[in-house]
Amino acid sequence: MSKRSHEAMSGGTIVLFDVDGTLTVPRKKADDEMLTFLQDLRKVATVGIVGGSDLVKIKEQLGENAPTEYDYMFSENGLMAHKAGAEIGKTSFKDFLGEEKLKTFINFVLHYIADLDIPIKRGTFIEFRNGMLNVSPIGRNCSQEERDEFEKYDQEAQVRPKMVSVLQEKFADYGLTFSIGGQISFDVFPKGWDKTYCLRYLEEFKEGGNDHEIFESERTIGHTVTSWQDTIKQVKEIFPKV
């Protein structure tokens, strides 16, 4: 189940949307109906996108001009922040950890995956993003069918939870958080760099999302949705004029 959240402020409202499962089918392009709906929503509320993926992937789903078509665009959980298309913040995972610790961590992960006995492996086991690492035991180059099969396998074999448990113990002094989400991977980022990170750019909005933290934040009102169609339905119930 995907989640979205909105915050109320004096005189206006900001609506924050997750991407996969909320605005789109996971990793797919947004439907034209959804894109039109979001622009209609902007007429009555401020609209922000909060995605765990990097900006390139979000553009693939929401369009090349997405950063300029929404009031706020938060990629990598807000570690890359844009307002009306202009960059307003950028945070570096590499700078936080340092090259030596980063190398040690990556080497360990690659050795672990090399020794991992799972039905198939593809490519791109670690994706280095500006604010985090995305780790995939099967490799992000797998097909959608292979994604679906791994997700079923992982539910039984617990590949990702077991790997995260090992990493949490091995690197307990690194100050890292591990967030399992989606079908094939998990994110690694410093503690506190979850989706609530983007809220620091929204101080003008008074209190009224791998989305659990922002979904549960006291500053947001979280809504669980089952699909992008359900997102439209629920938002229209909140904003009848859309």
mmCIF file of N, CA, C and O in Angstrom, residues 1-46:
data_model
loop_
_atom_site.group_PDB
_atom_site.id
_atom_site.type_symbol
_atom_site.label_atom_id
_atom_site.label_comp_id
_atom_site.label_asym_id
_atom_site.label_seq_id
_atom_site.Cartn_x
_atom_site.Cartn_y
_atom_site.Cartn_z
ATOM 1 N N MET A 1 0.849 -1.186 0.000
ATOM 2 C CA MET A 1 0.000 0.000 0.000
ATOM 3 C C MET A 1 0.885 1.236 0.000
ATOM 4 O O MET A 1 1.824 1.340 0.775
ATOM 5 N N SER A 2 0.561 2.127 -0.845
ATOM 6 C CA SER A 2 1.329 3.352 -0.898
ATOM 7 C C SER A 2 0.670 4.419 -0.064
ATOM 8 O O SER A 2 -0.482 4.318 0.309
ATOM 9 N N LYS A 3 1.413 5.475 0.217
ATOM 10 C CA LYS A 3 0.908 6.494 1.114
ATOM 11 C C LYS A 3 1.176 7.874 0.538
ATOM 12 O O LYS A 3 2.113 8.100 -0.200
ATOM 13 N N ARG A 4 0.336 8.815 0.907
ATOM 14 C CA ARG A 4 0.581 10.202 0.593
ATOM 15 C C ARG A 4 0.236 11.002 1.830
ATOM 16 O O ARG A 4 -0.388 10.503 2.754
ATOM 17 N N SER A 5 0.641 12.260 1.904
ATOM 18 C CA SER A 5 0.365 13.053 3.089
ATOM 19 C C SER A 5 0.110 14.486 2.704
ATOM 20 O O SER A 5 0.556 14.963 1.674
ATOM 21 N N HIS A 6 -0.660 15.190 3.545
ATOM 22 C CA HIS A 6 -0.846 16.599 3.306
ATOM 23 C C HIS A 6 -0.725 17.354 4.605
ATOM 24 O O HIS A 6 -0.963 16.826 5.668
ATOM 25 N N GLU A 7 -0.314 18.618 4.498
ATOM 26 C CA GLU A 7 -0.143 19.465 5.656
ATOM 27 C C GLU A 7 -1.014 20.691 5.484
ATOM 28 O O GLU A 7 -1.077 21.267 4.410
ATOM 29 N N ALA A 8 -1.677 21.078 6.566
ATOM 30 C CA ALA A 8 -2.497 22.281 6.493
ATOM 31 C C ALA A 8 -1.695 23.473 6.978
ATOM 32 O O ALA A 8 -0.881 23.380 7.868
ATOM 33 N N MET A 9 -1.922 24.622 6.373
ATOM 34 C CA MET A 9 -1.302 25.847 6.852
ATOM 35 C C MET A 9 -2.349 26.942 6.826
ATOM 36 O O MET A 9 -3.405 26.796 6.221
ATOM 37 N N SER A 10 -2.045 28.012 7.479
ATOM 38 C CA SER A 10 -2.964 29.136 7.491
ATOM 39 C C SER A 10 -3.067 29.712 6.089
ATOM 40 O O SER A 10 -2.114 30.239 5.539
ATOM 41 N N GLY A 11 -4.268 29.581 5.488
ATOM 42 C CA GLY A 11 -4.506 30.167 4.180
ATOM 43 C C GLY A 11 -4.203 29.256 3.014
ATOM 44 O O GLY A 11 -4.359 29.650 1.866
ATOM 45 N N GLY A 12 -3.778 28.032 3.230
ATOM 46 C CA GLY A 12 -3.495 27.161 2.105
ATOM 47 C C GLY A 12 -3.109 25.775 2.546
ATOM 48 O O GLY A 12 -2.999 25.488 3.731
ATOM 49 N N THR A 13 -2.898 24.895 1.563
ATOM 50 C CA THR A 13 -2.578 23.502 1.851
ATOM 51 C C THR A 13 -1.501 23.023 0.897
ATOM 52 O O THR A 13 -1.498 23.381 -0.276
ATOM 53 N N ILE A 14 -0.581 22.211 1.401
ATOM 54 C CA ILE A 14 0.368 21.521 0.536
ATOM 55 C C ILE A 14 0.041 20.041 0.575
ATOM 56 O O ILE A 14 -0.233 19.481 1.636
ATOM 57 N N VAL A 15 0.052 19.408 -0.596
ATOM 58 C CA VAL A 15 -0.209 17.978 -0.716
ATOM 59 C C VAL A 15 1.071 17.319 -1.217
ATOM 60 O O VAL A 15 1.595 17.690 -2.269
ATOM 61 N N LEU A 16 1.581 16.373 -0.442
ATOM 62 C CA LEU A 16 2.813 15.661 -0.796
ATOM 63 C C LEU A 16 2.473 14.259 -1.268
ATOM 64 O O LEU A 16 1.784 13.517 -0.573
ATOM 65 N N PHE A 17 2.979 13.896 -2.429
ATOM 66 C CA PHE A 17 2.689 12.601 -3.017
ATOM 67 C C PHE A 17 3.950 11.746 -3.139
ATOM 68 O O PHE A 17 4.982 12.218 -3.625
ATOM 69 N N ASP A 18 3.849 10.497 -2.742
ATOM 70 C CA ASP A 18 4.829 9.496 -3.121
ATOM 71 C C ASP A 18 4.620 9.215 -4.614
ATOM 72 O O ASP A 18 3.616 9.645 -5.194
ATOM 73 N N VAL A 19 5.528 8.492 -5.241
ATOM 74 C CA VAL A 19 5.418 8.230 -6.680
ATOM 75 C C VAL A 19 4.901 6.823 -6.959
ATOM 76 O O VAL A 19 3.762 6.631 -7.371
ATOM 77 N N ASP A 20 5.745 5.807 -6.690
ATOM 78 C CA ASP A 20 5.375 4.432 -7.016
ATOM 79 C C ASP A 20 4.160 3.968 -6.219
ATOM 80 O O ASP A 20 4.157 3.993 -4.991
ATOM 81 N N GLY A 21 3.133 3.523 -6.942
ATOM 82 C CA GLY A 21 1.944 2.994 -6.287
ATOM 83 C C GLY A 21 0.947 4.061 -5.878
ATOM 84 O O GLY A 21 -0.189 3.745 -5.530
ATOM 85 N N THR A 22 1.382 5.323 -5.906
ATOM 86 C CA THR A 22 0.498 6.432 -5.532
ATOM 87 C C THR A 22 0.141 7.264 -6.750
ATOM 88 O O THR A 22 -1.031 7.540 -7.011
ATOM 89 N N LEU A 23 1.153 7.669 -7.519
ATOM 90 C CA LEU A 23 0.918 8.410 -8.753
ATOM 91 C C LEU A 23 1.041 7.526 -9.984
ATOM 92 O O LEU A 23 0.497 7.848 -11.041
ATOM 93 N N THR A 24 1.783 6.430 -9.831
ATOM 94 C CA THR A 24 2.022 5.536 -10.966
ATOM 95 C C THR A 24 1.981 4.082 -10.506
ATOM 96 O O THR A 24 2.109 3.785 -9.325
ATOM 97 N N VAL A 25 1.826 3.194 -11.475
ATOM 98 C CA VAL A 25 2.155 1.794 -11.228
ATOM 99 C C VAL A 25 3.661 1.769 -10.966
ATOM 100 O O VAL A 25 4.414 2.502 -11.615
ATOM 101 N N PRO A 26 4.148 1.006 -9.961
ATOM 102 C CA PRO A 26 5.575 1.033 -9.630
ATOM 103 C C PRO A 26 6.489 0.962 -10.851
ATOM 104 O O PRO A 26 6.357 0.090 -11.695
ATOM 105 N N ARG A 27 7.388 1.964 -10.936
ATOM 106 C CA ARG A 27 8.414 2.085 -11.968
ATOM 107 C C ARG A 27 7.856 2.320 -13.367
ATOM 108 O O ARG A 27 8.582 2.239 -14.347
ATOM 109 N N LYS A 28 6.566 2.612 -13.492
ATOM 110 C CA LYS A 28 5.963 2.875 -14.794
ATOM 111 C C LYS A 28 5.695 4.369 -14.957
ATOM 112 O O LYS A 28 5.691 5.128 -13.998
ATOM 113 N N LYS A 29 5.433 4.786 -16.203
ATOM 114 C CA LYS A 29 5.091 6.170 -16.466
ATOM 115 C C LYS A 29 3.696 6.481 -15.946
ATOM 116 O O LYS A 29 2.817 5.626 -15.953
ATOM 117 N N ALA A 30 3.517 7.703 -15.505
ATOM 118 C CA ALA A 30 2.214 8.120 -15.005
ATOM 119 C C ALA A 30 1.208 8.192 -16.145
ATOM 120 O O ALA A 30 1.533 8.569 -17.275
ATOM 121 N N ASP A 31 -0.029 7.822 -15.852
ATOM 122 C CA ASP A 31 -1.110 7.912 -16.816
ATOM 123 C C ASP A 31 -1.435 9.388 -17.085
ATOM 124 O O ASP A 31 -1.327 10.239 -16.200
ATOM 125 N N ASP A 32 -1.852 9.690 -18.293
ATOM 126 C CA ASP A 32 -2.188 11.077 -18.644
ATOM 127 C C ASP A 32 -3.278 11.631 -17.735
ATOM 128 O O ASP A 32 -3.276 12.830 -17.411
ATOM 129 N N GLU A 33 -4.203 10.778 -17.322
ATOM 130 C CA GLU A 33 -5.277 11.230 -16.432
ATOM 131 C C GLU A 33 -4.706 11.735 -15.116
ATOM 132 O O GLU A 33 -5.153 12.753 -14.574
ATOM 133 N N MET A 34 -3.697 11.041 -14.598
ATOM 134 C CA MET A 34 -3.071 11.458 -13.340
ATOM 135 C C MET A 34 -2.320 12.775 -13.521
ATOM 136 O O MET A 34 -2.403 13.679 -12.672
ATOM 137 N N LEU A 35 -1.583 12.927 -14.612
ATOM 138 C CA LEU A 35 -0.820 14.150 -14.840
ATOM 139 C C LEU A 35 -1.742 15.358 -14.961
ATOM 140 O O LEU A 35 -1.446 16.436 -14.421
ATOM 141 N N THR A 36 -2.854 15.175 -15.643
ATOM 142 C CA THR A 36 -3.836 16.260 -15.758
ATOM 143 C C THR A 36 -4.440 16.584 -14.399
ATOM 144 O O THR A 36 -4.612 17.755 -14.034
ATOM 145 N N PHE A 37 -4.755 15.539 -13.645
ATOM 146 C CA PHE A 37 -5.339 15.715 -12.316
ATOM 147 C C PHE A 37 -4.416 16.512 -11.398
ATOM 148 O O PHE A 37 -4.850 17.406 -10.672
ATOM 149 N N LEU A 38 -3.125 16.220 -11.431
ATOM 150 C CA LEU A 38 -2.174 16.919 -10.569
ATOM 151 C C LEU A 38 -2.101 18.408 -10.905
ATOM 152 O O LEU A 38 -1.995 19.253 -10.010
ATOM 153 N N GLN A 39 -2.177 18.723 -12.188
ATOM 154 C CA GLN A 39 -2.156 20.133 -12.569
ATOM 155 C C GLN A 39 -3.449 20.837 -12.154
ATOM 156 O O GLN A 39 -3.429 22.009 -11.751
ATOM 157 N N ASP A 40 -4.564 20.120 -12.207
ATOM 158 C CA ASP A 40 -5.830 20.684 -11.722
ATOM 159 C C ASP A 40 -5.768 20.927 -10.210
ATOM 160 O O ASP A 40 -6.270 21.939 -9.712
ATOM 161 N N LEU A 41 -5.131 20.001 -9.502
ATOM 162 C CA LEU A 41 -4.998 20.128 -8.052
ATOM 163 C C LEU A 41 -4.181 21.359 -7.684
ATOM 164 O O LEU A 41 -4.449 22.027 -6.672
ATOM 165 N N ARG A 42 -3.183 21.696 -8.501
ATOM 166 C CA ARG A 42 -2.334 22.851 -8.219
ATOM 167 C C ARG A 42 -3.116 24.166 -8.217
ATOM 168 O O ARG A 42 -2.645 25.168 -7.679
ATOM 169 N N LYS A 43 -4.300 24.154 -8.794
ATOM 170 C CA LYS A 43 -5.119 25.358 -8.813
ATOM 171 C C LYS A 43 -5.725 25.658 -7.446
ATOM 172 O O LYS A 43 -6.119 26.797 -7.181
ATOM 173 N N VAL A 44 -5.796 24.623 -6.579
ATOM 174 C CA VAL A 44 -6.407 24.816 -5.258
ATOM 175 C C VAL A 44 -5.456 24.497 -4.106
ATOM 176 O O VAL A 44 -5.777 24.742 -2.942
ATOM 177 N N ALA A 45 -4.269 23.940 -4.409
ATOM 178 C CA ALA A 45 -3.323 23.574 -3.353
ATOM 179 C C ALA A 45 -1.909 23.545 -3.911
ATOM 180 O O ALA A 45 -1.697 23.424 -5.117
ATOM 181 N N THR A 46 -0.939 23.669 -3.032
ATOM 182 C CA THR A 46 0.463 23.491 -3.403
ATOM 183 C C THR A 46 0.735 22.000 -3.518
ATOM 184 O O THR A 46 0.315 21.214 -2.668
#
